[in-house]
Amino acid sequence: MKYKELAEFYEAASSTPKRLEKTEILVKFLKKIASSGKELDRDVLYLLLGDIYPEYDERRIGISTQIAIKAISKATGINETNVLHEWKVLGDLGKVAKALTAKRKQSTLHTGVLTTEKVLENLRKLPELIGKGTVGKKLDLITELLSSASPVEALYLIRTLIGDLRIGLKESTVRDAMAKAFFSENKEAPKKIQDIIDKSNDLASVFNIVKDGKIDEFEKIHLEIGKPIKAMLAQKAKNIKEAFESVGKPAAIEYKYDGFRLIIHKKGDKVIFFTRRLENVTKQFPEVVSYVQKYVKGDSFILDSEAVGFNKKTKEYMPFQDISQRIRRKYHIEKLQEELPVEINVFDILYYNGKSLLKEPFEKRTALIKKIVKNNPYKIIHAKQIITSDEVAAERFYKQALKDRQEGIMFKNLQARYQPGSRVGHMLKVKPEERDLDLVITGGEYGTGKRGGWLSSFILSCKAGKLKDEFLEIGKFGTGIKEKSTEESKIGISFHELTEKLRPYFLEEKGKSVKIKPKIVVSVTYQEIQKSINYNSGFALRFPRFTALRPDKHPTEAATLDEVKKDFENQKRNWRYG
Ligand code: AMP
């Protein structure tokens, strides 16, 4: 398909903020792709959301704004200083590319020659180029595209490259548009399509099945070992009584471990681990591979579990923030594995020996875990669990969980199925009222003196709403970060390290302030939430303090404004503030 047609779609979609109108525009576009009959056109589905591969694939375009500036300069023949100047004026590199491409003399000669296949072909080569000396090759690939792009095409090429498409399209809009385009009369369609999206995490293959309008064919999308699946998520209950009311009696109650989610796939000898963000972290946990091979029976399976750190000497469990680095570090793994050992607590099973268990009741799934996982404390065990209707027994179990330094307990309905990707009402967490939130960093300010060159304060934002992509500012923090990172103490993160983590997502720099794309999730504690006119959320955190990076969480999992409001209301009732 011509890239021009996609660019026109982007333009139309961004011309309205209304979701319904966006959906209608997309419905037309999807029908057009479906009728083209070209196999390759389905990959345009990835480009719709600014991707080049399915969500589970880890290859990302990963182009910094610096390289994008160089490419614009090279393609338009306008020097980098002028490109930078334009960026400061327009505040959007896409718009810079558009304006400068329009100035380029021969621009009209080239319009309409660029195809989506060519764009994908070049963009897909970018993540393969790693290491020193590859910048030139990357530049060539990008310049080739930009040179044959019209001004509008250049705008969207650059925005795609830097990962900031700004058309306000979400996966859920694509889902609704697919339902409307191919199942206009069927009210069940959005839910059924969501089901297969959650199972496959691949919009193009979902589109391929959906476009023929045969709902029965949906069963064709199976769980596949080695392909990540979205984890089932929990809701929150106020207390034990409320939790029982929601999930019914008797309920399975388990420790809510303070670690990170690890979804374990195994087929034959091959073992793969995914986080809840669908990232493959197998390399980081070689010891766990051998636990799975040795202590879990079965030829093929998918297990859901929580990895928890413990102190090697005292055998006490450690909080998540002390071991979070195990998810990210790709070097010195053996040393890290010695220093920060983890125990795997298995709490669910999705697939066993060639059969999906998603529709089986939890009761059956948890019984199977007990049969196939051989408990080996400090290596791999089944999650501690009781099945009871008794509130007193539940209370005792809860206290024990907190004593064992875990976060709280989980209530699970015994009859419920496993619903990938959903925050379900049949799995509820109960934990003590505490003042901490998972938020996204959306800005920062450069420091001075010994912090010169690094960001020294960071702007925190929450999500505007459950279904909204927008983020609202709620505070600034600078505490909880180390001045320097030392070899001896790997725990925590320094200003330098956090700045470098954020740098690929810098959107705009003005003086000392930087706007940052909402990508990095952090846990913070705070003393109090106040109403405030200083931030657009309407609230401000008092004394927020960084406690951990949450590389395992997606920005869409950050706390919502509603949750912040709830915490605000709750603290008013709390005697400590009386
Ligand atoms: P939250 O992150 O507060 O939404 O809590 C949900 C998370 O708790 C899940 O994503 C798991 O990582 C974790 N978790 C710990 N223990 C369990 C358990 N026994 N069952 C399910 N999830 C658990």
XYZ file of C-alpha atoms and ligand atoms in Angstrom:
601
model
C 0.000 0.000 0.000
C 1.159 3.526 -0.582
C 2.546 5.152 2.540
C 0.611 8.211 1.421
C -2.658 6.430 2.226
C -1.472 5.603 5.730
C -0.270 9.176 6.266
C -3.690 10.425 5.175
C -5.283 8.120 7.694
C -2.990 9.448 10.459
C -3.985 12.992 9.497
C -7.692 12.187 9.564
C -7.435 10.326 12.880
C -5.571 13.147 14.565
C -8.019 15.744 13.260
C -10.558 14.734 15.913
C -10.145 14.153 19.636
C -13.383 12.134 19.732
C -12.930 8.446 20.118
C -16.058 7.491 18.207
C -15.044 9.579 15.227
C -11.568 8.108 15.289
C -13.147 4.651 15.326
C -15.287 5.466 12.273
C -12.265 6.739 10.358
C -10.398 3.577 11.261
C -13.329 1.368 10.235
C -13.062 2.728 6.693
C -9.313 2.308 6.641
C -9.440 -1.280 7.893
C -12.012 -2.193 5.263
C -9.686 -0.804 2.646
C -6.779 -2.929 3.858
C -9.003 -6.003 4.010
C -10.189 -5.526 0.436
C -6.676 -5.042 -0.931
C -6.152 -8.789 -0.607
C -2.428 -8.261 -0.190
C -0.950 -10.443 2.523
C 1.684 -7.852 3.401
C -0.811 -5.068 3.986
C -1.894 -6.625 7.257
C 1.443 -5.536 8.734
C 0.186 -1.958 8.404
C -1.703 -2.818 11.603
C 1.596 -2.560 13.484
C 2.326 0.848 11.962
C -1.099 2.095 13.054
C 0.104 2.104 16.642
C 3.625 3.173 15.778
C 5.102 -0.328 15.972
C 6.910 -2.494 13.440
C 6.321 -5.877 15.059
C 3.697 -7.438 17.344
C 3.560 -6.134 20.899
C 5.319 -9.173 22.323
C 8.285 -8.765 20.002
C 11.116 -6.951 21.702
C 12.644 -5.410 18.628
C 11.887 -1.720 18.850
C 12.846 1.056 16.440
C 14.736 2.892 19.200
C 15.919 5.988 17.354
C 17.033 8.907 19.497
C 16.016 12.451 18.697
C 19.687 13.198 17.942
C 19.769 10.669 15.110
C 16.411 11.890 13.833
C 17.799 15.425 13.668
C 20.827 14.220 11.724
C 18.572 12.333 9.311
C 16.336 15.345 8.698
C 19.412 17.428 8.056
C 20.855 14.891 5.639
C 17.622 14.380 3.722
C 16.795 18.056 3.378
C 20.295 19.472 3.046
C 19.634 21.906 5.877
C 22.343 21.974 8.520
C 21.796 20.482 11.975
C 21.930 23.810 13.800
C 19.033 25.057 11.727
C 17.101 21.843 12.272
C 17.641 22.260 16.010
C 16.503 25.854 15.798
C 13.307 24.810 14.018
C 12.733 22.180 16.701
C 12.910 24.819 19.419
C 10.368 26.928 17.512
C 7.945 24.149 16.564
C 8.449 21.838 19.560
C 7.774 18.720 17.487
C 10.405 17.011 15.361
C 7.709 15.607 13.078
C 6.567 19.118 12.255
C 10.166 20.134 11.663
C 10.557 17.313 9.144
C 7.334 18.391 7.450
C 8.308 22.062 7.204
C 11.835 21.399 6.013
C 10.781 18.754 3.509
C 8.332 21.283 2.038
C 11.242 23.675 1.573
C 13.304 21.091 -0.212
C 13.351 21.972 -3.872
C 12.548 18.683 -5.533
C 10.015 17.501 -2.948
C 7.063 17.326 -5.324
C 8.923 14.972 -7.637
C 8.918 12.223 -5.074
C 5.449 12.116 -3.596
C 3.554 8.883 -3.783
C 6.479 6.584 -4.403
C 6.917 5.428 -0.839
C 5.126 2.201 0.116
C 4.356 0.807 3.562
C 6.366 -2.288 2.641
C 9.450 -0.180 1.977
C 8.945 1.754 5.213
C 8.616 -1.457 7.211
C 11.583 -3.003 5.434
C 13.888 -0.135 6.373
C 12.518 0.363 9.874
C 12.894 -3.337 10.606
C 16.570 -3.187 9.746
C 17.186 -0.555 12.428
C 16.974 -2.738 15.556
C 19.341 -5.247 13.942
C 22.083 -2.619 13.840
C 23.676 -2.485 17.230
C 26.986 -1.288 18.565
C 29.552 1.208 17.430
C 29.771 2.311 13.834
C 26.161 1.583 13.075
C 24.904 5.162 13.299
C 25.919 5.809 9.689
C 24.009 2.778 8.447
C 20.956 3.764 10.440
C 21.139 7.253 9.005
C 21.286 5.850 5.466
C 18.179 3.749 6.009
C 16.221 6.671 7.436
C 17.456 9.188 4.891
C 16.459 6.894 2.072
C 12.875 7.001 3.341
C 12.844 10.707 4.083
C 14.243 11.587 0.678
C 11.297 10.039 -1.082
C 8.725 11.323 1.404
C 6.234 14.125 0.934
C 6.072 16.675 3.780
C 3.158 14.894 5.510
C 4.820 11.511 5.061
C 8.026 12.930 6.576
C 6.052 14.124 9.595
C 4.753 10.638 10.372
C 7.994 8.881 9.500
C 9.862 10.979 12.042
C 7.185 10.576 14.688
C 7.202 6.802 14.156
C 10.989 6.723 14.371
C 11.130 8.534 17.700
C 8.154 6.573 19.018
C 5.730 9.466 19.416
C 2.987 9.134 16.821
C 0.558 11.532 18.552
C -2.618 10.450 16.784
C -4.321 9.304 19.961
C -5.026 5.785 18.772
C -5.032 2.901 21.214
C -5.233 -0.832 20.890
C -8.786 -0.689 22.248
C -9.821 1.667 19.423
C -8.354 -0.728 16.872
C -10.289 -3.541 18.544
C -13.580 -1.622 18.418
C -12.996 -0.600 14.819
C -12.328 -4.220 13.808
C -15.558 -5.258 15.539
C -17.532 -2.546 13.738
C -15.938 -3.129 10.367
C -16.422 -6.878 10.239
C -19.149 -7.740 12.803
C -21.412 -4.691 12.813
C -24.386 -6.529 14.328
C -22.623 -8.604 16.915
C -22.430 -7.045 20.400
C -20.159 -9.804 21.639
C -17.534 -9.073 19.000
C -15.358 -6.509 20.866
C -15.029 -8.849 23.836
C -14.238 -11.848 21.650
C -11.688 -9.871 19.662
C -10.096 -8.637 22.897
C -9.834 -12.279 23.970
C -7.752 -13.207 20.970
C -5.678 -10.033 21.210
C -4.799 -10.948 24.792
C -3.907 -14.470 23.787
C -1.769 -13.582 20.783
C -0.613 -9.986 21.414
C -0.368 -9.698 17.668
C -2.775 -7.229 16.041
C -1.887 -8.245 12.498
C -2.660 -11.919 13.003
C -5.854 -11.012 14.829
C -6.807 -8.785 11.889
C -6.133 -11.624 9.512
C -8.709 -13.820 11.233
C -11.202 -11.082 12.041
C -11.356 -9.638 8.539
C -13.128 -12.735 7.233
C -15.867 -12.222 9.787
C -15.931 -15.769 11.108
C -16.184 -15.705 14.863
C -15.896 -19.501 15.115
C -12.455 -19.286 13.564
C -11.298 -17.399 16.656
C -10.596 -20.689 18.324
C -7.772 -21.017 15.825
C -5.713 -18.633 17.919
C -4.222 -20.823 20.587
C -1.850 -20.229 23.375
C 1.575 -20.887 22.055
C 4.550 -21.864 24.105
C 7.225 -19.216 23.672
C 4.767 -16.455 22.762
C 4.038 -14.220 25.729
C 0.533 -13.824 27.020
C -0.847 -10.942 29.058
C -1.096 -11.786 32.730
C -4.406 -11.761 34.566
C -4.562 -8.787 36.926
C -6.204 -8.300 40.301
C -8.589 -5.744 41.744
C -8.345 -4.296 45.200
C -10.622 -5.083 48.155
C -10.818 -2.914 51.266
C -10.735 -5.776 53.720
C -11.225 -9.493 54.196
C -15.007 -9.236 54.534
C -15.363 -7.346 51.266
C -13.007 -9.768 49.527
C -15.108 -12.776 50.581
C -18.261 -10.983 49.410
C -16.757 -10.529 45.948
C -15.186 -13.914 45.325
C -17.617 -16.054 47.333
C -17.019 -18.763 49.917
C -14.996 -20.859 50.156
C -12.157 -18.958 48.530
C -8.538 -19.728 47.857
C -6.364 -17.259 49.744
C -2.683 -16.911 48.927
C 0.254 -14.795 49.990
C 0.623 -11.710 47.865
C 4.339 -11.898 47.386
C 6.356 -8.715 47.086
C 8.363 -9.625 44.014
C 7.835 -9.524 40.276
C 5.666 -11.552 38.017
C 7.333 -14.249 35.994
C 5.412 -16.241 33.414
C 7.225 -19.469 32.727
C 6.976 -21.325 29.413
C 8.459 -24.743 28.872
C 8.526 -27.114 25.945
C 10.916 -30.048 25.993
C 14.137 -28.687 27.463
C 13.485 -25.129 26.429
C 12.420 -22.739 29.175
C 11.458 -19.099 28.605
C 10.477 -16.382 31.077
C 8.351 -13.333 30.389
C 7.509 -10.376 32.610
C 4.037 -8.902 32.759
C 5.243 -6.411 30.141
C 5.816 -9.374 27.806
C 9.577 -8.946 27.930
C 11.708 -12.011 27.582
C 13.968 -12.171 30.658
C 15.180 -15.756 30.341
C 18.857 -14.804 30.163
C 18.673 -12.985 33.477
C 17.594 -16.092 35.413
C 19.730 -19.080 34.457
C 19.322 -20.716 37.871
C 15.532 -20.593 37.548
C 15.741 -22.403 34.214
C 17.290 -25.330 36.026
C 14.705 -25.209 38.862
C 11.956 -25.481 36.271
C 13.679 -28.314 34.462
C 14.359 -30.222 37.662
C 11.361 -29.628 39.866
C 8.342 -29.274 37.591
C 6.874 -32.340 35.894
C 5.522 -32.107 32.355
C 6.607 -31.880 28.725
C 5.088 -28.521 28.039
C 3.449 -25.912 30.233
C 2.873 -22.243 30.983
C 3.037 -21.302 34.673
C 2.206 -17.997 36.308
C 4.379 -17.096 39.280
C 5.968 -14.428 41.422
C 9.745 -14.321 41.876
C 10.723 -13.099 45.331
C 14.163 -12.161 46.590
C 15.542 -13.428 49.871
C 18.561 -12.822 52.006
C 20.993 -15.681 51.509
C 22.199 -15.705 55.107
C 19.055 -15.007 57.109
C 16.657 -16.512 54.555
C 14.341 -13.568 55.111
C 12.346 -12.325 52.143
C 13.483 -8.998 50.668
C 11.266 -6.255 49.251
C 10.982 -5.916 45.505
C 13.084 -2.761 45.256
C 16.159 -4.613 46.512
C 16.108 -7.123 43.695
C 14.520 -5.167 40.837
C 17.881 -4.900 39.087
C 17.798 -8.621 38.355
C 15.197 -7.998 35.689
C 17.284 -5.505 33.745
C 20.908 -6.488 34.181
C 22.278 -8.434 31.283
C 25.879 -8.694 32.522
C 27.573 -10.258 35.547
C 24.543 -12.444 35.885
C 26.321 -15.129 37.877
C 27.457 -12.648 40.496
C 24.019 -11.133 40.751
C 22.405 -14.516 41.003
C 24.690 -15.282 43.950
C 24.003 -11.984 45.689
C 20.318 -11.665 44.995
C 18.788 -15.123 44.851
C 15.088 -15.506 44.072
C 12.463 -18.038 44.980
C 9.719 -18.814 42.471
C 6.209 -19.004 43.906
C 3.925 -20.689 41.401
C 0.278 -19.667 41.670
C -1.362 -20.517 38.355
C -1.105 -22.721 35.291
C -2.427 -21.797 31.846
C -1.364 -24.682 29.684
C -0.277 -28.232 30.285
C 1.023 -30.941 27.974
C -0.534 -29.597 24.802
C -3.797 -28.341 26.287
C -4.976 -24.851 27.193
C -6.313 -24.630 30.744
C -7.653 -21.075 30.459
C -11.250 -22.238 30.703
C -10.691 -24.702 33.536
C -11.804 -23.551 37.025
C -9.063 -22.250 39.318
C -9.760 -25.126 41.696
C -8.550 -27.595 39.067
C -5.600 -25.469 37.987
C -4.306 -24.994 41.512
C -4.690 -28.731 42.237
C -2.600 -29.499 39.163
C 0.158 -27.146 40.341
C 0.378 -29.082 43.593
C 0.745 -32.267 41.610
C 3.449 -31.169 39.230
C 5.566 -28.663 41.198
C 7.857 -30.338 43.677
C 8.319 -27.906 46.545
C 11.916 -26.820 46.997
C 12.013 -23.848 49.365
C 14.292 -20.997 48.216
C 14.140 -22.394 44.702
C 10.613 -23.089 43.523
C 7.436 -23.721 45.512
C 3.674 -23.436 45.107
C 2.389 -20.167 46.493
C 1.291 -20.517 50.112
C -2.430 -21.065 50.038
C -5.418 -21.887 52.223
C -8.918 -22.693 51.028
C -11.422 -21.461 53.574
C -14.748 -19.751 54.329
C -13.609 -18.645 57.747
C -12.834 -14.968 58.257
C -10.823 -15.626 61.409
C -8.602 -18.128 59.594
C -8.203 -15.613 56.772
C -7.203 -12.902 59.246
C -4.585 -15.214 60.786
C -3.179 -16.032 57.359
C -3.048 -12.326 56.495
C -1.053 -11.531 59.641
C 1.334 -14.372 58.858
C 1.871 -13.035 55.325
C 2.765 -9.587 56.669
C 5.057 -11.128 59.271
C 6.799 -12.988 56.461
C 7.403 -9.578 54.897
C 4.954 -10.038 52.060
C 2.571 -7.379 50.793
C -0.712 -8.941 51.854
C -3.008 -11.655 50.532
C -4.863 -12.565 47.346
C -8.432 -13.868 47.253
C -9.337 -16.128 44.363
C -12.698 -17.507 43.247
C -12.364 -21.258 42.959
C -14.593 -21.577 39.884
C -13.110 -18.745 37.837
C -11.267 -19.144 34.561
C -7.991 -17.446 33.665
C -8.623 -14.222 31.778
C -5.440 -12.941 30.182
C -4.959 -9.207 30.355
C -7.985 -8.377 32.473
C -8.224 -6.826 35.873
C -10.741 -9.320 37.130
C -13.196 -9.229 40.012
C -12.531 -12.831 40.915
C -8.967 -12.197 42.021
C -8.665 -9.547 44.719
C -5.760 -8.198 46.700
C -5.994 -7.163 50.314
C -3.086 -5.182 51.669
C -2.554 -2.669 54.459
C -3.420 0.932 53.712
C -0.112 2.407 52.825
C 1.001 5.481 51.126
C 2.724 4.407 48.017
C 1.915 4.718 44.357
C 3.284 3.521 41.043
C 3.628 6.592 38.818
C 5.208 7.569 35.518
C 8.034 10.055 35.021
C 6.970 12.677 32.473
C 9.520 15.418 32.992
C 12.626 16.538 34.790
C 14.969 19.344 35.542
C 18.750 19.462 35.188
C 20.686 19.891 38.405
C 23.614 22.146 39.208
C 26.967 21.683 40.924
C 27.818 18.042 41.450
C 24.513 17.122 39.836
C 25.277 19.246 36.770
C 24.635 17.349 33.541
C 22.047 15.041 35.089
C 18.408 15.484 35.879
C 18.098 16.048 39.605
C 14.353 16.385 39.959
C 11.686 14.361 38.231
C 8.040 15.059 37.480
C 5.583 12.321 38.418
C 2.287 11.716 36.669
C -0.693 9.464 37.158
C -3.082 8.185 34.506
C -6.061 10.412 33.785
C -8.407 7.423 33.837
C -8.526 3.680 33.437
C -9.186 3.892 29.717
C -7.412 7.141 29.036
C -3.951 7.423 27.570
C -3.368 10.830 29.065
C -1.105 11.455 32.058
C -1.577 14.153 34.689
C 1.185 15.650 36.803
C 1.024 15.079 40.515
C 4.385 15.975 42.003
C 8.147 16.177 41.790
C 10.766 14.105 43.503
C 14.503 14.207 43.963
C 14.925 12.089 47.076
C 15.556 8.392 47.233
C 18.126 8.674 44.435
C 21.820 8.087 45.085
C 24.463 10.697 44.245
C 26.700 8.048 42.744
C 26.511 4.404 41.973
C 29.275 2.324 43.428
C 30.450 -1.159 42.635
C 29.897 -2.280 46.241
C 26.301 -1.285 46.524
C 24.228 -2.112 43.505
C 21.005 -1.422 45.298
C 19.172 1.727 44.219
C 19.822 4.045 41.301
C 21.905 7.200 40.872
C 20.940 10.518 39.228
C 23.251 9.686 36.365
C 21.728 6.233 35.843
C 18.138 7.450 36.012
C 18.876 10.306 33.584
C 20.412 7.878 31.086
C 17.418 5.572 31.413
C 15.105 8.444 30.598
C 17.195 10.076 27.888
C 15.904 8.010 24.944
C 12.438 9.308 25.803
C 13.260 13.023 25.966
C 10.678 14.879 23.900
C 11.630 18.480 24.379
C 14.280 20.438 26.239
C 13.719 24.043 27.242
C 16.379 25.663 29.406
C 16.764 23.325 32.336
C 13.450 21.531 31.904
C 12.858 18.430 29.901
C 9.588 16.885 28.796
C 9.733 13.110 28.830
C 7.598 10.532 27.108
C 5.628 8.490 29.681
C 7.597 5.256 29.586
C 9.336 4.721 32.902
C 7.259 3.615 35.887
C 8.536 4.158 39.427
C 7.231 3.331 42.896
C 7.218 6.253 45.305
C 6.205 6.650 48.910
C 4.876 9.950 50.209
C 3.719 11.566 53.401
C 0.425 12.960 52.303
C -1.695 13.889 49.304
C -2.919 17.469 49.141
C -5.246 19.291 46.803
C -3.186 21.563 44.633
C -3.483 23.987 41.753
C 0.170 23.562 40.848
C -0.370 20.317 38.978
C -2.980 19.506 36.374
C -4.148 16.416 38.298
C -5.445 18.788 40.975
C -3.367 16.968 43.581
C 0.178 17.108 44.885
C 2.181 14.509 46.755
C 3.951 15.810 49.829
C 7.521 14.580 50.155
C 7.474 11.888 47.503
C 10.450 9.604 47.724
C 11.671 7.177 45.091
C 11.692 3.551 46.225
C 12.064 1.485 43.055
C 12.048 1.387 39.304
C 9.213 -0.781 38.018
C 10.657 -2.157 34.787
C 8.069 -4.904 35.057
C 5.170 -2.470 34.798
C 3.772 -0.806 31.715
C 2.891 2.909 31.897
C -0.767 1.970 31.411
C -0.539 0.189 34.771
C 0.337 3.389 36.636
C -2.039 4.608 39.328
C -5.110 6.383 37.992
C -6.496 9.723 39.121
C -9.374 7.830 40.741
C -6.957 5.790 42.824
C -5.182 8.965 43.883
C -8.536 10.497 44.877
C -9.376 7.385 46.870
C -6.073 7.537 48.711
C -6.733 11.224 49.369
C -10.173 10.434 50.834
C -8.834 7.520 52.872
C -6.053 9.481 54.483
C -8.605 12.001 55.732
C -10.309 9.238 57.657
C -7.033 7.932 58.980
C -6.365 8.790 62.618
C -2.798 9.686 61.833
C -4.020 12.773 60.070
C -6.892 13.456 62.496
P -0.561 -5.172 41.949
O 0.792 -5.119 41.321
O -0.667 -4.428 43.245
O -1.692 -4.889 40.969
O -0.815 -6.689 42.395
C -0.892 -7.744 41.493
C 0.426 -8.476 41.428
O 0.667 -9.231 42.605
C 0.463 -9.535 40.355
O 0.750 -8.971 39.097
C 1.584 -10.452 40.815
O 2.813 -9.989 40.306
C 1.608 -10.251 42.314
N 1.298 -11.460 43.106
C 1.974 -11.825 44.213
N 1.482 -12.946 44.740
C 0.455 -13.351 43.954
C -0.461 -14.449 43.991
N -0.420 -15.371 44.951
N -1.391 -14.529 42.999
C -1.451 -13.588 42.019
N -0.615 -12.535 41.940
C 0.336 -12.393 42.895
